[in-house]
Coordinates of N, CA and C in Angstrom, one line a residue:
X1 N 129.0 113.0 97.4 CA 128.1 112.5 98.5 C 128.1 113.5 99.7
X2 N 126.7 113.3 100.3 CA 126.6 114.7 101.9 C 127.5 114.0 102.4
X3 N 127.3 114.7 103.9 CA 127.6 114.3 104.9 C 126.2 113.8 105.8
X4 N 125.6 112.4 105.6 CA 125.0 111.4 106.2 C 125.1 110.5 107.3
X5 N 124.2 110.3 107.6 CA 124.1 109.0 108.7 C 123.7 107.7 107.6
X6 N 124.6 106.6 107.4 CA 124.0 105.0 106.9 C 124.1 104.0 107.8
X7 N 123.2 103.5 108.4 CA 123.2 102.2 109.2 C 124.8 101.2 108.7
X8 N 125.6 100.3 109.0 CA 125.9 99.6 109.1 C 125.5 98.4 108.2
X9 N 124.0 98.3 108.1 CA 123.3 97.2 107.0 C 122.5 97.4 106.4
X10 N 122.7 98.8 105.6 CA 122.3 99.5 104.5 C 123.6 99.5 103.7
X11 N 123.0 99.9 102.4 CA 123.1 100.0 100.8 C 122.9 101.3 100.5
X12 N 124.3 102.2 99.8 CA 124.2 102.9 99.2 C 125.0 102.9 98.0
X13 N 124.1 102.8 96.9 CA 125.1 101.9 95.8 C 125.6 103.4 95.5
X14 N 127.1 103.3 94.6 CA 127.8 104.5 93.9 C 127.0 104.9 92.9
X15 N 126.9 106.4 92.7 CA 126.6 107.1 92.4 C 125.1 107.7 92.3
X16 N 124.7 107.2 93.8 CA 123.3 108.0 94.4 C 123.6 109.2 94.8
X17 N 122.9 110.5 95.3 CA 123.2 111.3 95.6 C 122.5 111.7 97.2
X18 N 123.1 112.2 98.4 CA 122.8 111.9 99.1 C 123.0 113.3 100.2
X19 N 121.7 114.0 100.4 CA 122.4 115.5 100.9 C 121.9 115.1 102.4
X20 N 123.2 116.3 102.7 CA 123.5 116.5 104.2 C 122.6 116.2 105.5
X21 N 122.9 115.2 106.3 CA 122.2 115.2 107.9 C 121.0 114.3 107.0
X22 N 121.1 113.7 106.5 CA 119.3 112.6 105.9 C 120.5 111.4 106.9
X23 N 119.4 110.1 107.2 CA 119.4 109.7 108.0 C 118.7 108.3 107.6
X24 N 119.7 107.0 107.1 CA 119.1 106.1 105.9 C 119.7 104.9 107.5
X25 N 118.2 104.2 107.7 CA 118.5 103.2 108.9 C 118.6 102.2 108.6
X26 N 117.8 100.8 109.6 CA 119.1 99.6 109.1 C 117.7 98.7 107.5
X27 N 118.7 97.9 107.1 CA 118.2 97.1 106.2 C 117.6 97.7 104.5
X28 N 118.2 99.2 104.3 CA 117.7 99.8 103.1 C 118.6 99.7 102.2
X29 N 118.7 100.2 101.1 CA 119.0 99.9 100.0 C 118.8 101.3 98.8
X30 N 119.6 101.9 98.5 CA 119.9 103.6 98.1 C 120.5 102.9 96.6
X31 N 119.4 102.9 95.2 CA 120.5 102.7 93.9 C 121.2 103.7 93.7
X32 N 122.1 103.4 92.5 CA 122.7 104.6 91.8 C 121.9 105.5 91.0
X33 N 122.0 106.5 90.7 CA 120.9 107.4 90.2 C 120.1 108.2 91.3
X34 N 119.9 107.6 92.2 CA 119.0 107.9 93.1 C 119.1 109.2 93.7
X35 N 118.6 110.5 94.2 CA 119.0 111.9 94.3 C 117.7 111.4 95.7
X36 N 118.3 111.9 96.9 CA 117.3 112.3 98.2 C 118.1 113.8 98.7
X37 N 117.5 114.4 98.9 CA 117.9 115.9 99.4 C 118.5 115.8 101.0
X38 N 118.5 116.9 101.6 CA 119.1 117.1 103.0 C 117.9 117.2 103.9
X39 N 118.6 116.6 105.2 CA 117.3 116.5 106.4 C 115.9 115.2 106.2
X40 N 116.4 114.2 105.2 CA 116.0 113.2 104.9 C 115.8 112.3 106.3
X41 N 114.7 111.4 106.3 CA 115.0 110.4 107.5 C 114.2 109.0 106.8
X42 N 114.6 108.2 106.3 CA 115.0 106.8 105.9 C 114.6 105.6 106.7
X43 N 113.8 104.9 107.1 CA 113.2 103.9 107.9 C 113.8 102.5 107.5
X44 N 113.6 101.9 108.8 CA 114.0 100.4 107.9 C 113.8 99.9 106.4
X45 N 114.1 99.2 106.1 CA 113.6 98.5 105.0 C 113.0 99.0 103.6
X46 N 113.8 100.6 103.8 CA 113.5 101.4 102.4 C 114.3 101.2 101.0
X47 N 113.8 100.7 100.2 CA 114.2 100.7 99.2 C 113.7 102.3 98.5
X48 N 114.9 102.8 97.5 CA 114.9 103.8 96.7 C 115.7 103.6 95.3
X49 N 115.0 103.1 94.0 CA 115.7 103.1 92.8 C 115.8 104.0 92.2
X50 N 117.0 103.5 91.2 CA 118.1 104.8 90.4 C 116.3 105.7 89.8
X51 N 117.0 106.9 89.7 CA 116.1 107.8 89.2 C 115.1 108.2 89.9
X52 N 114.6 107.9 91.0 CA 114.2 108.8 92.2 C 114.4 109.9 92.6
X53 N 113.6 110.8 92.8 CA 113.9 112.4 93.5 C 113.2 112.0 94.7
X54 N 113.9 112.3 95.6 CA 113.5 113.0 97.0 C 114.1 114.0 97.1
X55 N 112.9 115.1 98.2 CA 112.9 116.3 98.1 C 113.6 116.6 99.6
X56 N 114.0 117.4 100.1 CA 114.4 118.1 101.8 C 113.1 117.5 102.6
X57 N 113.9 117.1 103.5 CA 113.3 117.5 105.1 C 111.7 116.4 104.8
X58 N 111.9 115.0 103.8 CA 111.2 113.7 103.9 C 111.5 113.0 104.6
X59 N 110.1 112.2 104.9 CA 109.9 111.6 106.3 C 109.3 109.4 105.2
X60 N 110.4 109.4 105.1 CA 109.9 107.5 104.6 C 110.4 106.5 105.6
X61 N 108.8 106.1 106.1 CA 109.1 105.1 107.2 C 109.0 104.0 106.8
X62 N 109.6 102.8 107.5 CA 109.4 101.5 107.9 C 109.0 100.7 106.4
X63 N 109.7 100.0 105.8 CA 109.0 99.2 104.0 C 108.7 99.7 103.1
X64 N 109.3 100.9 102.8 CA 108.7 101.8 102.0 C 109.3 101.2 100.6
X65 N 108.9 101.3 99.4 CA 109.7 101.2 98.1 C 109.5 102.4 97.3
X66 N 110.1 103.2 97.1 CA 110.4 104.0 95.6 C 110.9 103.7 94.7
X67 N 110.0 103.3 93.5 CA 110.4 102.7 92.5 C 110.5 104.0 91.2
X68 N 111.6 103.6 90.4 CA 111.9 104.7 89.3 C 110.2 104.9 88.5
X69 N 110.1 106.4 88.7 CA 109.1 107.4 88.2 C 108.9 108.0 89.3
X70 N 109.0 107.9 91.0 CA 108.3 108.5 91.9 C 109.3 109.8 92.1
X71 N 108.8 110.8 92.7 CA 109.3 111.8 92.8 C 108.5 113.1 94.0
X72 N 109.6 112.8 95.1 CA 108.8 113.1 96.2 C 109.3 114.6 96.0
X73 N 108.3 115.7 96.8 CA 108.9 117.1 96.9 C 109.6 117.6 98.4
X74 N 109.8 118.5 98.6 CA 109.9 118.4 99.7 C 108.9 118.4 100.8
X75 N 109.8 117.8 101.6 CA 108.2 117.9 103.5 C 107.4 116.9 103.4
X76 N 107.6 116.0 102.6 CA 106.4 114.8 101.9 C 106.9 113.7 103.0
X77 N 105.6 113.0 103.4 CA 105.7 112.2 104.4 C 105.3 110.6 104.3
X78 N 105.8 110.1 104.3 CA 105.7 108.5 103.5 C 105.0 107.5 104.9
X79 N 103.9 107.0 104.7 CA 103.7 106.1 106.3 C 104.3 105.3 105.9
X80 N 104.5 104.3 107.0 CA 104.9 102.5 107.0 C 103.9 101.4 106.2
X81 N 105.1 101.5 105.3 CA 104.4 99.9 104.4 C 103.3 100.5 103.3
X82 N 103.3 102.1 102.7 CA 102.7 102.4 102.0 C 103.6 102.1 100.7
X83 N 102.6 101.7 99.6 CA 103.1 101.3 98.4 C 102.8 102.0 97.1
X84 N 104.2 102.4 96.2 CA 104.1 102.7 95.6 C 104.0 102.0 94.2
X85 N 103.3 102.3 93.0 CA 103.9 101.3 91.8 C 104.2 102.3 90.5
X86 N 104.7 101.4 89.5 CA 105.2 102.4 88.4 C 104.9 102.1 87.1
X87 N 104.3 101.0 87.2 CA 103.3 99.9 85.7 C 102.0 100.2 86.2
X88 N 101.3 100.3 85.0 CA 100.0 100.5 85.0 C 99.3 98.7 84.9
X89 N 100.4 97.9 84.3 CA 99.4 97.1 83.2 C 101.0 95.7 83.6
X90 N 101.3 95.5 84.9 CA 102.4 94.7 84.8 C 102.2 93.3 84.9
X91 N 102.9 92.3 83.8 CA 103.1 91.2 83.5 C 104.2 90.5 83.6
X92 N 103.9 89.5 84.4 CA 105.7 88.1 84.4 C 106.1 88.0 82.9
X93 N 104.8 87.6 82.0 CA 105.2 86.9 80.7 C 105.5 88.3 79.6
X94 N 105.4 89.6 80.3 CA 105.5 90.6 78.6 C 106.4 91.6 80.1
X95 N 107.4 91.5 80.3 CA 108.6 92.3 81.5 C 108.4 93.8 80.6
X96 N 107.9 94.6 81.8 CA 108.0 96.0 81.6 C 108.9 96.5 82.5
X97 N 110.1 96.5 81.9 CA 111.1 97.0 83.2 C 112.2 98.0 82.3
X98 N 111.8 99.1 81.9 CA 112.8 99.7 80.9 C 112.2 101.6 81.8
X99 N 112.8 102.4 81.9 CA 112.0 103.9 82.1 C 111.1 104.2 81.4
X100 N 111.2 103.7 80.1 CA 110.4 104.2 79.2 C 108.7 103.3 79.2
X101 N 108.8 102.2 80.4 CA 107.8 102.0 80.9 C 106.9 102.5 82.0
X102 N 107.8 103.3 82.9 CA 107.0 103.6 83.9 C 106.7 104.6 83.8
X103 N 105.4 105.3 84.7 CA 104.7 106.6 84.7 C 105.1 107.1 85.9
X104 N 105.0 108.2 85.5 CA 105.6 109.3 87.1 C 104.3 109.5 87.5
X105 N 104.7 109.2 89.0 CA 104.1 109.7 90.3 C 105.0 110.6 90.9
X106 N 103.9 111.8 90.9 CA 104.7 112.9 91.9 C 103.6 113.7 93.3
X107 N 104.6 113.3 94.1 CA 103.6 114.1 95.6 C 104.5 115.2 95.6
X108 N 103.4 116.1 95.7 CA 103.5 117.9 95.8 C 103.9 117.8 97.2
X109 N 104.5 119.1 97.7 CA 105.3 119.6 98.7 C 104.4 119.5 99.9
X110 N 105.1 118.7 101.0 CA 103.8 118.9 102.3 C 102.9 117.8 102.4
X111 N 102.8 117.0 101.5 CA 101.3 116.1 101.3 C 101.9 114.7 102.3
X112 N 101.1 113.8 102.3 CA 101.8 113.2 103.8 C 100.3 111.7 103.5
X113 N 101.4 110.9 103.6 CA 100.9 109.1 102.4 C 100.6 108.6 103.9
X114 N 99.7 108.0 104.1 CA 99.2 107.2 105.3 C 99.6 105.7 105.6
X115 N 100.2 105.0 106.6 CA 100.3 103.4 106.5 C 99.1 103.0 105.3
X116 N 100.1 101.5 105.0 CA 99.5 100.9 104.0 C 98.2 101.1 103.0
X117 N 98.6 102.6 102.5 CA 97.7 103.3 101.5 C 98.9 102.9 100.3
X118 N 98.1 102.8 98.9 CA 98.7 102.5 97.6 C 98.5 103.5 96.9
X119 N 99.4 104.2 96.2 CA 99.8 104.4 95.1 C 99.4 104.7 93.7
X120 N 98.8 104.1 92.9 CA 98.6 103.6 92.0 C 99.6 104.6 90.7
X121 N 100.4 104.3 89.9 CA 101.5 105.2 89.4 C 100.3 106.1 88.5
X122 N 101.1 107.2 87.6 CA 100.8 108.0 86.4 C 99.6 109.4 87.0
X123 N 99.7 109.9 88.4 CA 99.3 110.6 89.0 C 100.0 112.0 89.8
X124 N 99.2 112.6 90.2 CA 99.9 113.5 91.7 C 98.7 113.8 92.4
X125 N 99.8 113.8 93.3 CA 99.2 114.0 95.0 C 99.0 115.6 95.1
X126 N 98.8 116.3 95.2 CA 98.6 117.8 95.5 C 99.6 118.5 96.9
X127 N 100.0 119.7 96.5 CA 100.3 120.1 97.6 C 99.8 119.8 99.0
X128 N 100.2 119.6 99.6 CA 99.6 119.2 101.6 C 98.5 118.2 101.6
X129 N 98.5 117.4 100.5 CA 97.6 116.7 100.5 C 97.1 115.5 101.6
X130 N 96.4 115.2 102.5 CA 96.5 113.9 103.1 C 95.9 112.6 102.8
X131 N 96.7 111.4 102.4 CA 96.0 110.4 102.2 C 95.3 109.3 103.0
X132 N 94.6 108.8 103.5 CA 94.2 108.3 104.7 C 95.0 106.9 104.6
X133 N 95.5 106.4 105.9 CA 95.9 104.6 105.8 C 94.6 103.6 105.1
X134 N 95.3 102.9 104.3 CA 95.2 102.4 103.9 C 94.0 102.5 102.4
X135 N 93.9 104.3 102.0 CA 93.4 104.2 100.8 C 94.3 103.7 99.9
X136 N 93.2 103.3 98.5 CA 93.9 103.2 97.4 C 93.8 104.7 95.9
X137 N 95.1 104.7 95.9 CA 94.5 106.5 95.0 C 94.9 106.1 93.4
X138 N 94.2 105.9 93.2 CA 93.7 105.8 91.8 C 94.0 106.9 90.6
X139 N 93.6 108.2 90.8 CA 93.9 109.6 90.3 C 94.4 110.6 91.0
X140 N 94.9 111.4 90.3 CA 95.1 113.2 90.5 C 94.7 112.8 92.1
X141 N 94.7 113.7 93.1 CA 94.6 114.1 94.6 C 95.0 116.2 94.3
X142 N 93.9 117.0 94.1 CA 94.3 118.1 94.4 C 94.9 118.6 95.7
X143 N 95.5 119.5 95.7 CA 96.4 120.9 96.6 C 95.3 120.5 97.5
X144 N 95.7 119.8 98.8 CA 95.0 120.0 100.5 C 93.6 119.2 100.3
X145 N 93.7 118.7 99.9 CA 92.5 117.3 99.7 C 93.0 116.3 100.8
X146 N 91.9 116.2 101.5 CA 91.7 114.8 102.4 C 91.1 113.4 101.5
X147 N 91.6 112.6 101.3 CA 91.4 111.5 100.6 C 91.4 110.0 101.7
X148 N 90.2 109.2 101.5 CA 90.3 108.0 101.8 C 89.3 107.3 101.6
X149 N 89.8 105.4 101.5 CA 89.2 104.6 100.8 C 89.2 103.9 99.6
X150 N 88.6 103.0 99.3 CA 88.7 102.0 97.9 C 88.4 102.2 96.7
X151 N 88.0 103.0 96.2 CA 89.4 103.8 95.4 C 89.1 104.9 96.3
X152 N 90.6 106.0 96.4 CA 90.0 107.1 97.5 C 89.1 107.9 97.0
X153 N 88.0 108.8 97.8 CA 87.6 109.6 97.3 C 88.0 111.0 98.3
X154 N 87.6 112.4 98.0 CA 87.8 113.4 98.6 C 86.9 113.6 99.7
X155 N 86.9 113.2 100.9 CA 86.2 113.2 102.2 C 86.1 114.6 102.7
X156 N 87.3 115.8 102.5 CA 87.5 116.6 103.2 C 88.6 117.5 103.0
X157 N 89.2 118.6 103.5 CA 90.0 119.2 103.0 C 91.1 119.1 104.4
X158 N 92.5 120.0 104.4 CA 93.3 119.9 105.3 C 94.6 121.5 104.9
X159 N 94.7 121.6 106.5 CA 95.5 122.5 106.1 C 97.0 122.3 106.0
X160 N 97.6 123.3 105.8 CA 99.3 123.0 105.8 C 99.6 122.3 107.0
X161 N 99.3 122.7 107.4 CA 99.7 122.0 109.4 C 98.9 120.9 109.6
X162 N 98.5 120.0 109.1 CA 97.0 118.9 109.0 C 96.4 118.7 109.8
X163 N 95.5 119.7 110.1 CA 94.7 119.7 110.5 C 93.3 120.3 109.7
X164 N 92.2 118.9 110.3 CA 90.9 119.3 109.0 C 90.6 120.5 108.6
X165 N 90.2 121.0 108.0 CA 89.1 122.4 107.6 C 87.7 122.5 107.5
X166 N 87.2 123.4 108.3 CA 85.5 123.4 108.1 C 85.8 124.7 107.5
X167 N 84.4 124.6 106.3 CA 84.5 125.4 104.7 C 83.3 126.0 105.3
X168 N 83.0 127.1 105.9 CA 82.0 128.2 105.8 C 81.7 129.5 104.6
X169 N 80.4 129.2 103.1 CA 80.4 130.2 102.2 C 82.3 130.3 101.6
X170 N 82.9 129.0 101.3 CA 83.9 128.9 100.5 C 85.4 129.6 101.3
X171 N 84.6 129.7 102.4 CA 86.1 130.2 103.4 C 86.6 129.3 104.6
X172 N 87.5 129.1 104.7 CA 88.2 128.8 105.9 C 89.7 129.0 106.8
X173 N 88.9 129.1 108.0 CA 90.7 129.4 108.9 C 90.7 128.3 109.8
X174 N 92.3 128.0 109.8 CA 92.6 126.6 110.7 C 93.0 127.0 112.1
X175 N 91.8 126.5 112.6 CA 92.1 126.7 114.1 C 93.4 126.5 114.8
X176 N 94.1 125.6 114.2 CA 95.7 125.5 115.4 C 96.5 126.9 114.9
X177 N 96.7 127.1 113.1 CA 97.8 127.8 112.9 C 97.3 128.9 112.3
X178 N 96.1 129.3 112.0 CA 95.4 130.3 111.7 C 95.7 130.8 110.1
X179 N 95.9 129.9 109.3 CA 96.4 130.0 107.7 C 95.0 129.9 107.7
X180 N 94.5 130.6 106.4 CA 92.9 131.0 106.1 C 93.3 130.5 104.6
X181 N 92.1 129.7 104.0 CA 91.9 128.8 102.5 C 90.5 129.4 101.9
X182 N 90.3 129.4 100.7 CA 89.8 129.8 99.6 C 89.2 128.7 99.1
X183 N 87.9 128.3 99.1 CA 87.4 127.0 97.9 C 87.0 127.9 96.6
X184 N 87.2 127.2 95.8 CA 86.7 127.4 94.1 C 86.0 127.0 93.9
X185 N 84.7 127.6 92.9 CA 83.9 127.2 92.7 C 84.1 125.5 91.4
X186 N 85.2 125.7 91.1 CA 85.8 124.2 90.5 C 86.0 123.4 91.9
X187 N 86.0 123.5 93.3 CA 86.0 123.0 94.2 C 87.3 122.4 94.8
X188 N 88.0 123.6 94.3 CA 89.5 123.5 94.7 C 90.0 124.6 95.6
X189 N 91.4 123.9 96.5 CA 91.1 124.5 98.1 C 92.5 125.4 97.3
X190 N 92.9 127.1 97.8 CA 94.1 127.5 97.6 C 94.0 128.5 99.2
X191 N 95.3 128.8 99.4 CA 96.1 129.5 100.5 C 96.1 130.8 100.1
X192 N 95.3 131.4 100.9 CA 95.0 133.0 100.9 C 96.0 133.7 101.8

């Protein structure tokens, strides 16, 4: 085990793994199996089950649940009360509760989940991706996609630093940090 900060009325069951200076506040709950990296910061009321990855320098605020399949990278930013799931097809009367039921969800490095936006398992988020509060994401989310709404759709693009992108003839530079993006004619954004 790091060297961490645990609230007092938090839960770290034995044999989670828990790297240096992360930062798990009050009312959470860390299973066994569970791996969060270093520079972690932990909000109230996070639950994280065995088999979870968390990556360095994640930001999960306030209700969050990680349920076994999710697999955060690093720099990935979790809003308050965004939900994650890990059944596609879940029932009281036929219990899908074994690994071999759930689908992985994985958010690429940088991408950053909005208050009470969902989840939906058996996907990924794209590098730096932004998801708006309170979409629902249904599929795939490519590398720097702006996403939002019921089911989300792609409204817009974003850069590493998130801030929007205007696409001039398939080019753009971000005004605050000046990182310059490349669209594809498959209409996919990459870092030039």
């Amino acid at each position: 085990m790091g060297n961490y900060f645990l609230h007092s009325s938090s839960y770290v069951d034995e044999g989670a793994i828990i790297g240096d200076n992360t930062k798990i506040w009050h009312f959470s709950h860390i299973m066994g199996g569970a791996v969060i990296g270093e520079r972690c910061n932990l909000g109230q009321n996070v639950f994280v089950a065995s088999g979870v990855k968390v990556g360095t320098n994640c930001k999960i605020q306030n209700n969050v649940s990680l349920y076994d399949g999710v697999i955060l990278e690093d720099n990935v930013f979790c809003g308050p009360s965004m939900v994650f799931t890990n059944v596609k097809t879940p029932r009281s009367a036929f219990p899908r509760n074994t690994s071999s039921d759930y689908l992985p969800t994985v958010i690429k490095s940088g991408a950053s989940i909005g208050a009470n936006a969902t989840i939906v398992c058996g996907g990924t988020i794209g590098r730096a991706a932004l998801v708006a509060a309170g979409a629902v994401v249904t599929k795939d989310v490519p590398d720097y996609a702006l996403v939002a709404g019921v089911p989300a759709r792609i409204i817009g693009w974003v850069c590493e630093c998130g801030e929007k992108l205007e696409f001039e003839k398939n080019l753009a530079k971000c005004f605050h940090c000046d990182r310059e993006y490349k669209k594809s004619t498959d209409n996919h954004v990459v870092l030039i």
